[in-house]
GROMACS .gro file of C-alpha atoms in nm:
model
  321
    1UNK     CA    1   7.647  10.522  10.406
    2UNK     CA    2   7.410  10.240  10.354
    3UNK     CA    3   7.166  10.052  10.592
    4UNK     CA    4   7.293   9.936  10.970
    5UNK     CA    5   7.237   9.592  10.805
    6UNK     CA    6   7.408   9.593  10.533
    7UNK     CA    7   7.711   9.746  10.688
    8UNK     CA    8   7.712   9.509  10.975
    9UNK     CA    9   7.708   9.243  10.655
   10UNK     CA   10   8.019   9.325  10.565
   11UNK     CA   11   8.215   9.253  10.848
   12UNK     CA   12   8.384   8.953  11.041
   13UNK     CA   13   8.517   8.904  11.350
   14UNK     CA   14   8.846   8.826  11.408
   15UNK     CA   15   9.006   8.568  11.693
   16UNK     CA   16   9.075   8.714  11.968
   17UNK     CA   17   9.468   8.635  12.071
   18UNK     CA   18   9.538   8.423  12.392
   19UNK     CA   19   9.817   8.564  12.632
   20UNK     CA   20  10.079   8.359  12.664
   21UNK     CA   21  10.392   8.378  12.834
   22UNK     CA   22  10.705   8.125  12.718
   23UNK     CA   23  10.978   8.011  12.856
   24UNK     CA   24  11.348   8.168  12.737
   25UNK     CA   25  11.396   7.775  12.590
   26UNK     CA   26  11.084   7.819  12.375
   27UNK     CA   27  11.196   8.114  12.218
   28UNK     CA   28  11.513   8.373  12.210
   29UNK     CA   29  11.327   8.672  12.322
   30UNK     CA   30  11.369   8.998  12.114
   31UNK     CA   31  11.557   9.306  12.289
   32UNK     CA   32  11.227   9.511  12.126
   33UNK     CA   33  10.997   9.500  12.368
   34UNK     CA   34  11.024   9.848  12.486
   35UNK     CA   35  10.813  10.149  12.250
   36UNK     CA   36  10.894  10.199  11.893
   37UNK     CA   37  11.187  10.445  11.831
   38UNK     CA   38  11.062  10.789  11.746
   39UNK     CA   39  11.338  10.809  11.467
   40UNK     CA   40  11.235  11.083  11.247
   41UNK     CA   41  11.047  10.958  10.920
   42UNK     CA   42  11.282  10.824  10.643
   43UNK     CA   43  11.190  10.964  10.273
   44UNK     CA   44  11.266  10.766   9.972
   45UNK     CA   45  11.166  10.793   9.582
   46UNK     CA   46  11.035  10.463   9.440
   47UNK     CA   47  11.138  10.323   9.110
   48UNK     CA   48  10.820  10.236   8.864
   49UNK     CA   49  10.714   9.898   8.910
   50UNK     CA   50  10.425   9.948   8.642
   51UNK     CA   51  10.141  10.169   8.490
   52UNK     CA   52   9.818  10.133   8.408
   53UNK     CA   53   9.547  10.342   8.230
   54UNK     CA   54   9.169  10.279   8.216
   55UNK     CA   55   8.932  10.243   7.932
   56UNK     CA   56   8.906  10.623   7.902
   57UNK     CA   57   9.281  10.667   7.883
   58UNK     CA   58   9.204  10.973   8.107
   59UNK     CA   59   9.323  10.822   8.442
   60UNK     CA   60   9.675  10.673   8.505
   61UNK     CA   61   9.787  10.485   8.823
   62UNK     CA   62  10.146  10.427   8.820
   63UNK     CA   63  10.305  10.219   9.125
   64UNK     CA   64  10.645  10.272   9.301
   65UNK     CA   65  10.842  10.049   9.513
   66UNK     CA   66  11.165  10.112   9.684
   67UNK     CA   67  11.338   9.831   9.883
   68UNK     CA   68  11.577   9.965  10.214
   69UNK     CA   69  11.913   9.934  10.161
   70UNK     CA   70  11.950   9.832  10.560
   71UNK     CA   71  11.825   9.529  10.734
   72UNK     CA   72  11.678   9.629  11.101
   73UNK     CA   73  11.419   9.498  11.306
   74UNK     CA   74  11.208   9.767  11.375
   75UNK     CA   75  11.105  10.006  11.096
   76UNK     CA   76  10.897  10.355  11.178
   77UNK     CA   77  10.748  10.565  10.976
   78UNK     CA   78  10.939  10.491  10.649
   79UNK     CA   79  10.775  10.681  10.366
   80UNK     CA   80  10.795  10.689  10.005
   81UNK     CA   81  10.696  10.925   9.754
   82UNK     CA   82  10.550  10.932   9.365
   83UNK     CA   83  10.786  10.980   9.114
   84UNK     CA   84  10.585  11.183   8.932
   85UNK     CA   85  10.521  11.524   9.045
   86UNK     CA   86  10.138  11.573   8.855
   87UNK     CA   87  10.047  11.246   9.070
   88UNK     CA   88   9.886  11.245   9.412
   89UNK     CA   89   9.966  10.965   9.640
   90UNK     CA   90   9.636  10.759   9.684
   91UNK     CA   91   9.741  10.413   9.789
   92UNK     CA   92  10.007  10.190   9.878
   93UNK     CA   93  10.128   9.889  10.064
   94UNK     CA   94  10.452   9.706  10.213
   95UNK     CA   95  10.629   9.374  10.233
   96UNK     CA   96  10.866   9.296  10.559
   97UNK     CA   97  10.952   8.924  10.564
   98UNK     CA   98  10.802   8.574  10.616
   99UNK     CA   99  11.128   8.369  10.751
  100UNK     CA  100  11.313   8.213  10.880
  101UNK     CA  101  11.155   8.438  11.217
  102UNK     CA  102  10.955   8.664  10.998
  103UNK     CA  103  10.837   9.060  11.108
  104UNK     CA  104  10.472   9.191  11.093
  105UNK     CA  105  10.333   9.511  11.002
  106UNK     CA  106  10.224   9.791  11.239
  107UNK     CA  107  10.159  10.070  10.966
  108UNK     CA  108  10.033  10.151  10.613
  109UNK     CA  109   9.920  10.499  10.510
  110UNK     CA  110   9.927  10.820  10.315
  111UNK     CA  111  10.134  11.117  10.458
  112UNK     CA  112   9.982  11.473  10.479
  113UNK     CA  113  10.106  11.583  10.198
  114UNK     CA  114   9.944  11.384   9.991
  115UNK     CA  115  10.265  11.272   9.768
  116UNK     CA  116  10.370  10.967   9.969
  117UNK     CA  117  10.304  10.613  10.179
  118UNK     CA  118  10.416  10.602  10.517
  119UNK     CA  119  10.498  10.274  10.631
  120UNK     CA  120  10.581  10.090  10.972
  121UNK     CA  121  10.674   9.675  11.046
  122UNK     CA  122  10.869   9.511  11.337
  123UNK     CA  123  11.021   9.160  11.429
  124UNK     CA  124  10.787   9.025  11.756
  125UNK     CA  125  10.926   8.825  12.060
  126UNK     CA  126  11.215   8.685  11.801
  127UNK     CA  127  11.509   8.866  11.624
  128UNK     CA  128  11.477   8.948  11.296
  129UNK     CA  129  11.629   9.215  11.071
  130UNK     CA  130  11.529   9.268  10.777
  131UNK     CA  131  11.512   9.469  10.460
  132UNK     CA  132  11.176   9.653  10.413
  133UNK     CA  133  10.968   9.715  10.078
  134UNK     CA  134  10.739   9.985  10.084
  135UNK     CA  135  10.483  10.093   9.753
  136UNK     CA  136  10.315  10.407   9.697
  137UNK     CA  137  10.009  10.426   9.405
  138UNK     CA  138   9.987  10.771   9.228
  139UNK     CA  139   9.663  10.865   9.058
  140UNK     CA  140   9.674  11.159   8.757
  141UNK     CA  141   9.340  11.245   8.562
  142UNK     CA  142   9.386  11.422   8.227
  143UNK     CA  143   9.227  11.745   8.173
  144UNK     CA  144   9.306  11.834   8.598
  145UNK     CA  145   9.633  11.943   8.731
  146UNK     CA  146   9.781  11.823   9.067
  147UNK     CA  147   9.604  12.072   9.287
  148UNK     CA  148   9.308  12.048   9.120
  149UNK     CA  149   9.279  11.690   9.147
  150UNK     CA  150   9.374  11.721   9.515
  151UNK     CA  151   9.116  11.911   9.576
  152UNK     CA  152   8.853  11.630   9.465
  153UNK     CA  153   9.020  11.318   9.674
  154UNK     CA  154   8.889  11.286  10.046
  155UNK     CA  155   9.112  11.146  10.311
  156UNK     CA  156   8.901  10.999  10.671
  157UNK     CA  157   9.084  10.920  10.933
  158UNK     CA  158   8.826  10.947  11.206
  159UNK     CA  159   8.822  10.564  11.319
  160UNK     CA  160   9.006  10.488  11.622
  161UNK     CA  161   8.977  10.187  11.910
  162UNK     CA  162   9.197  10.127  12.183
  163UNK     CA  163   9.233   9.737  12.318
  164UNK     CA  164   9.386   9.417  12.331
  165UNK     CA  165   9.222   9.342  11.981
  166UNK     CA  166   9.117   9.659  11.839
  167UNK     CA  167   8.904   9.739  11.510
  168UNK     CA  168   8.807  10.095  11.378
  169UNK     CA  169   8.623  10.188  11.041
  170UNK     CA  170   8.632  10.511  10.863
  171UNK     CA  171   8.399  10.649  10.672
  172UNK     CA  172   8.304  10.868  10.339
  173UNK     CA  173   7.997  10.990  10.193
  174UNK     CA  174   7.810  10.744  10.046
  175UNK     CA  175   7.586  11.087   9.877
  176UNK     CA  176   7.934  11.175   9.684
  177UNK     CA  177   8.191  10.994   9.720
  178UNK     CA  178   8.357  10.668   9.584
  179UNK     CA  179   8.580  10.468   9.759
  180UNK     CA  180   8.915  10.431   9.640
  181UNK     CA  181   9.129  10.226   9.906
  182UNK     CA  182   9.229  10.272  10.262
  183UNK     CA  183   9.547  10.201  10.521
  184UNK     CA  184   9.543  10.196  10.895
  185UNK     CA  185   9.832  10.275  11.164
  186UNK     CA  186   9.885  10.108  11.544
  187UNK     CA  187   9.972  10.316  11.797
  188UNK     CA  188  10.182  10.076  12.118
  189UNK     CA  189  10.411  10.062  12.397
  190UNK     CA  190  10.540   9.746  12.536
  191UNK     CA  191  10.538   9.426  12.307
  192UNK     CA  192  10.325   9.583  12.055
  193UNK     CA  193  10.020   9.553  11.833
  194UNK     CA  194   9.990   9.348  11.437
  195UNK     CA  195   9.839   9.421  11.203
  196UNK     CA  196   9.547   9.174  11.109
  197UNK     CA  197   9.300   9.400  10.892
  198UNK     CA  198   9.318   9.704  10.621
  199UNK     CA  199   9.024   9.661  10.405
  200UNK     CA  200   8.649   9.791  10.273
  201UNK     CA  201   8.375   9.662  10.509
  202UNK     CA  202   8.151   9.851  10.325
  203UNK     CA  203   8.056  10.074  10.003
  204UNK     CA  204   8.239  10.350  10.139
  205UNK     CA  205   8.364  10.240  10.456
  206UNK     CA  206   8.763  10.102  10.557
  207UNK     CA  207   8.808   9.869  10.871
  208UNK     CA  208   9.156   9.857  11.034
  209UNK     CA  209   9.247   9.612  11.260
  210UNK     CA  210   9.515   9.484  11.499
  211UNK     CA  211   9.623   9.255  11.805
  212UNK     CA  212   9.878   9.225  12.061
  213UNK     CA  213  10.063   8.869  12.022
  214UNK     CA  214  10.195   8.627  12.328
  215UNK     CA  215  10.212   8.849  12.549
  216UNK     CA  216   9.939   9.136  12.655
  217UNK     CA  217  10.017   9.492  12.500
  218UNK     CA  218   9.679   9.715  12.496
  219UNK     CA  219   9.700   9.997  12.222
  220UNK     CA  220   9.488  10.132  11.958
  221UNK     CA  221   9.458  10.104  11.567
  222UNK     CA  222   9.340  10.374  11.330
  223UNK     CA  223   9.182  10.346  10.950
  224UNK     CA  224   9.207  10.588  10.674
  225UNK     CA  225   8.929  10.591  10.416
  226UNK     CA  226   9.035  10.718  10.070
  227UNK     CA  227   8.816  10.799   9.843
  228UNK     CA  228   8.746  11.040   9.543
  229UNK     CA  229   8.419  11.306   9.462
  230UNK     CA  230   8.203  11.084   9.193
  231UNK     CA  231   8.067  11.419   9.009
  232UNK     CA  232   8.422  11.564   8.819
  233UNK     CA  233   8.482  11.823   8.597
  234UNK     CA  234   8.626  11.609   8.343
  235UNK     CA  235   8.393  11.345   8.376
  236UNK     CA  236   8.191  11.067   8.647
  237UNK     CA  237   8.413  10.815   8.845
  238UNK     CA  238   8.249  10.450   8.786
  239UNK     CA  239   8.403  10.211   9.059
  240UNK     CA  240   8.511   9.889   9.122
  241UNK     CA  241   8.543   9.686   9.400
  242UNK     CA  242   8.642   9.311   9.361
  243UNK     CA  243   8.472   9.002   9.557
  244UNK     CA  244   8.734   8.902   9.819
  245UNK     CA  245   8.959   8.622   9.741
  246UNK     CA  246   9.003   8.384   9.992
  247UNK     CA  247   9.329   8.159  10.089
  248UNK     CA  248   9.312   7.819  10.193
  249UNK     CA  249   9.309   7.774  10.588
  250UNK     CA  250   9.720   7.756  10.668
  251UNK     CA  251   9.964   7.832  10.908
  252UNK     CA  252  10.120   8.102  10.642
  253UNK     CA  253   9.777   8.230  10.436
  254UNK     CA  254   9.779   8.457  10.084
  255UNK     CA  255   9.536   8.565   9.850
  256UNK     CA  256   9.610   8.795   9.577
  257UNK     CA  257   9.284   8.951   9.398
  258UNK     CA  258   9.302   9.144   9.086
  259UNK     CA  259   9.089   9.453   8.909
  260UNK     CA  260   8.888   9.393   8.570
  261UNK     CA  261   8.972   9.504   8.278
  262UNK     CA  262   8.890   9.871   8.150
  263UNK     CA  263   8.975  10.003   8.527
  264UNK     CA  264   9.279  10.132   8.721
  265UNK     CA  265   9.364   9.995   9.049
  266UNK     CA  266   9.344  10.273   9.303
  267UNK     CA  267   9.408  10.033   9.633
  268UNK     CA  268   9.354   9.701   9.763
  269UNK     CA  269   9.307   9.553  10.122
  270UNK     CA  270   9.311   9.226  10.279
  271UNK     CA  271   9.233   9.045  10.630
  272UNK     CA  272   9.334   8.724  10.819
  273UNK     CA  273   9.093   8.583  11.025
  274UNK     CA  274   9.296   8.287  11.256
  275UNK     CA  275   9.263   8.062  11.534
  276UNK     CA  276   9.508   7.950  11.803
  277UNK     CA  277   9.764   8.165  11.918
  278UNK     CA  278   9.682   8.357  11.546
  279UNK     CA  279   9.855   8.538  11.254
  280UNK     CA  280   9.932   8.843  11.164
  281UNK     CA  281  10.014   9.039  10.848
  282UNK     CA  282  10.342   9.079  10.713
  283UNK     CA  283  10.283   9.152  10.391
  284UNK     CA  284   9.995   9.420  10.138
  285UNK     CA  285  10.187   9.466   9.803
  286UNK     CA  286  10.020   9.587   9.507
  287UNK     CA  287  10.166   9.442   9.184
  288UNK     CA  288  10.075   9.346   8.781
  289UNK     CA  289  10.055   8.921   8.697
  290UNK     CA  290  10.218   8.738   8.391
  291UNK     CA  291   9.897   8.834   8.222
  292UNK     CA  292   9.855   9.207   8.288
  293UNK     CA  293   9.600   9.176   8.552
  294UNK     CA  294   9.648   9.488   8.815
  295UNK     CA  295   9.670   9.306   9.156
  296UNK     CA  296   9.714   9.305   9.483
  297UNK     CA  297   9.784   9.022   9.717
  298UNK     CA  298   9.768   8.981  10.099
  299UNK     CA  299  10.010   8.761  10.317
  300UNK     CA  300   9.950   8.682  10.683
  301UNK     CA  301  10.186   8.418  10.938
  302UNK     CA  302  10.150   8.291  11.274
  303UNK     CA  303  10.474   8.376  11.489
  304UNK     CA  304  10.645   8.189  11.754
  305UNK     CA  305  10.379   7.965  11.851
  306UNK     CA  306  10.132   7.766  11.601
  307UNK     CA  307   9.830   7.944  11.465
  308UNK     CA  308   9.628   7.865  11.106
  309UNK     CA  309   9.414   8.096  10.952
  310UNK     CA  310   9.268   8.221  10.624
  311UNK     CA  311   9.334   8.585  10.429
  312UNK     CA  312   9.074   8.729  10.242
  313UNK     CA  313   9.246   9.006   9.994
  314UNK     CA  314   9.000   9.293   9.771
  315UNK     CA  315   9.134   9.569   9.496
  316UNK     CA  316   8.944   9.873   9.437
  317UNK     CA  317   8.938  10.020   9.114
  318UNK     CA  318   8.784  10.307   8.903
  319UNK     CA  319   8.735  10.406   8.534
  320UNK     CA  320   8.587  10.753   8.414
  321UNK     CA  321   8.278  10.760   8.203
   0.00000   0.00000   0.00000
């Protein structure tokens, strides 16, 4: 698990968010202020958005995406699954929308069944429906079937906190294990808690954070560390982890950051650290550039009142040697 210092290294604080209250001519207030709907989870199959194989040409990643065909303003638990029945589900990500009032999200993470992304995002303090994309990253290995390759990924979900700006990490074993990506999920009553973190604060360690916005709403964030045994019986995972990229300091912050050649992108995180009232994330999508560079990019706002702040975004990878 690595050294107390070097863990506490990896990670940054984030601003704390101010209370506010404002007045009904600052703002038209949302009608969503009470808990999220327990709707029962939505399923979906996404369509292929690309696939990618490492040096080896042992492991595949291929990503799915699957845009609602509904605009609302609060979206729970909306999962989609791999279209490809030998793949288990080991990332993912979502997109809700930046304007003109924008939505955050609340929730990014694998279901228990390991063959889907289950994902959550709501307007804040401002009507806004809107049409949600979700993305799912399957993972195949040649030479291992479904179950066994199953049977070699680890899934932590140990890290919880509870406040008005709460932070959790979860984490694998650093003896044998490699980390392949992580999500997080908010639990909230009232106004509700943002998403502000999902992303490796260490070798083999995933940080989720989240914050209540304008207006005081307590509740508590959990993280979901991902990862994969290093020793298999078709060969040794060799990992990648990318420097973070960093945005420019802005009222609406990105950074994309991409995986090296010769490796698979298993996941990728990202985190907005902000000042003022603060931003929030609305936006983890994994993707492939103009030049065939596996990516993932990271897109944060502030929301009703004015905030700046800068996004740092990371992609894991992993080849096998």
């Amino acid at each position: 698990m690595g050294s107390r210092s070097a863990r506490r290294s990896w990670i940054v604080v984030l601003a704390a968010a101010v209370g506010l209250v404002l007045t009904p001519a600052r703002f038209t207030p949302s009608t969503a202020v009470a808990a999220a709907p327990s709707a029962p989870t939505a399923s979906a199959g996404g369509s292929q958005l690309y696939t990618a194989h490492d040096a080896s040409g042992r492991v595949t990643v291929t990503v799915f995406r699957n845009t609602s065909s509904d605009a609302r303003e609060i979206w729970t638990d909306q999962e989609i699954t791999v279209g490809d029945d030998a793949m288990v589900a080991i990332g993912g990500g979502a997109t809700a929308v930046e304007f003109p009032a924008g939505a955050l999200l609340t929730a990014s993470y694998p279901n228990d069944s390991r063959t889907g992304w289950i994902v959550s995002a709501k307007d804040h303090a401002i009507k806004q429906e809107y049409r949600l994309t979700t993305y799912v990253i399957g993972l195949k290995i040649a030479g291992m079937t479904r179950d066994e390759l199953k049977n070699y990924l680890v899934y932590h979900d140990e890290g919880r906190a509870y406040g008005s700006t709460p932070s959790a990490a979860s984490h694998l074993d650093s003896n044998t294990d490699v980390l392949l990506g992580g999500g997080f999920r908010t639990f909230w009553n009232g106004w509700g808690q943002l998403a502000t973190g999902s992303y490796p604060s260490g070798p083999v360690e995933w940080t989720a954070s989240s914050k209540d916005h304008l207006h005081a709403s307590p509740g508590t964030v959990q993280s979901w560390a991902i990862g994969i045994k290093r020793n298999l019986p078709v060969g040794t995972i060799d990992p990648y982890v990318s420097r973070p990229a960093a945005s420019q300091r802005s009222n609406h912050p990105s950074s994309t950051a991409r995986v090296e050649p010769g490796f698979v992108m298993t996941g990728g995180g990202g985190k907005v650290a902000s000042d003022g009232q603060g931003c929030a994330l609305w936006s983890l999508d994994p993707s492939i550039d103009n030049s065939g560079y596996q990516t993932f990019s990271v897109r944060a706002k502030d929301h009703a009142e004015p905030g700046t702040g800068i996004t740092w975004a990371w992609t894991m990878g992993i080849r096998l040697v």
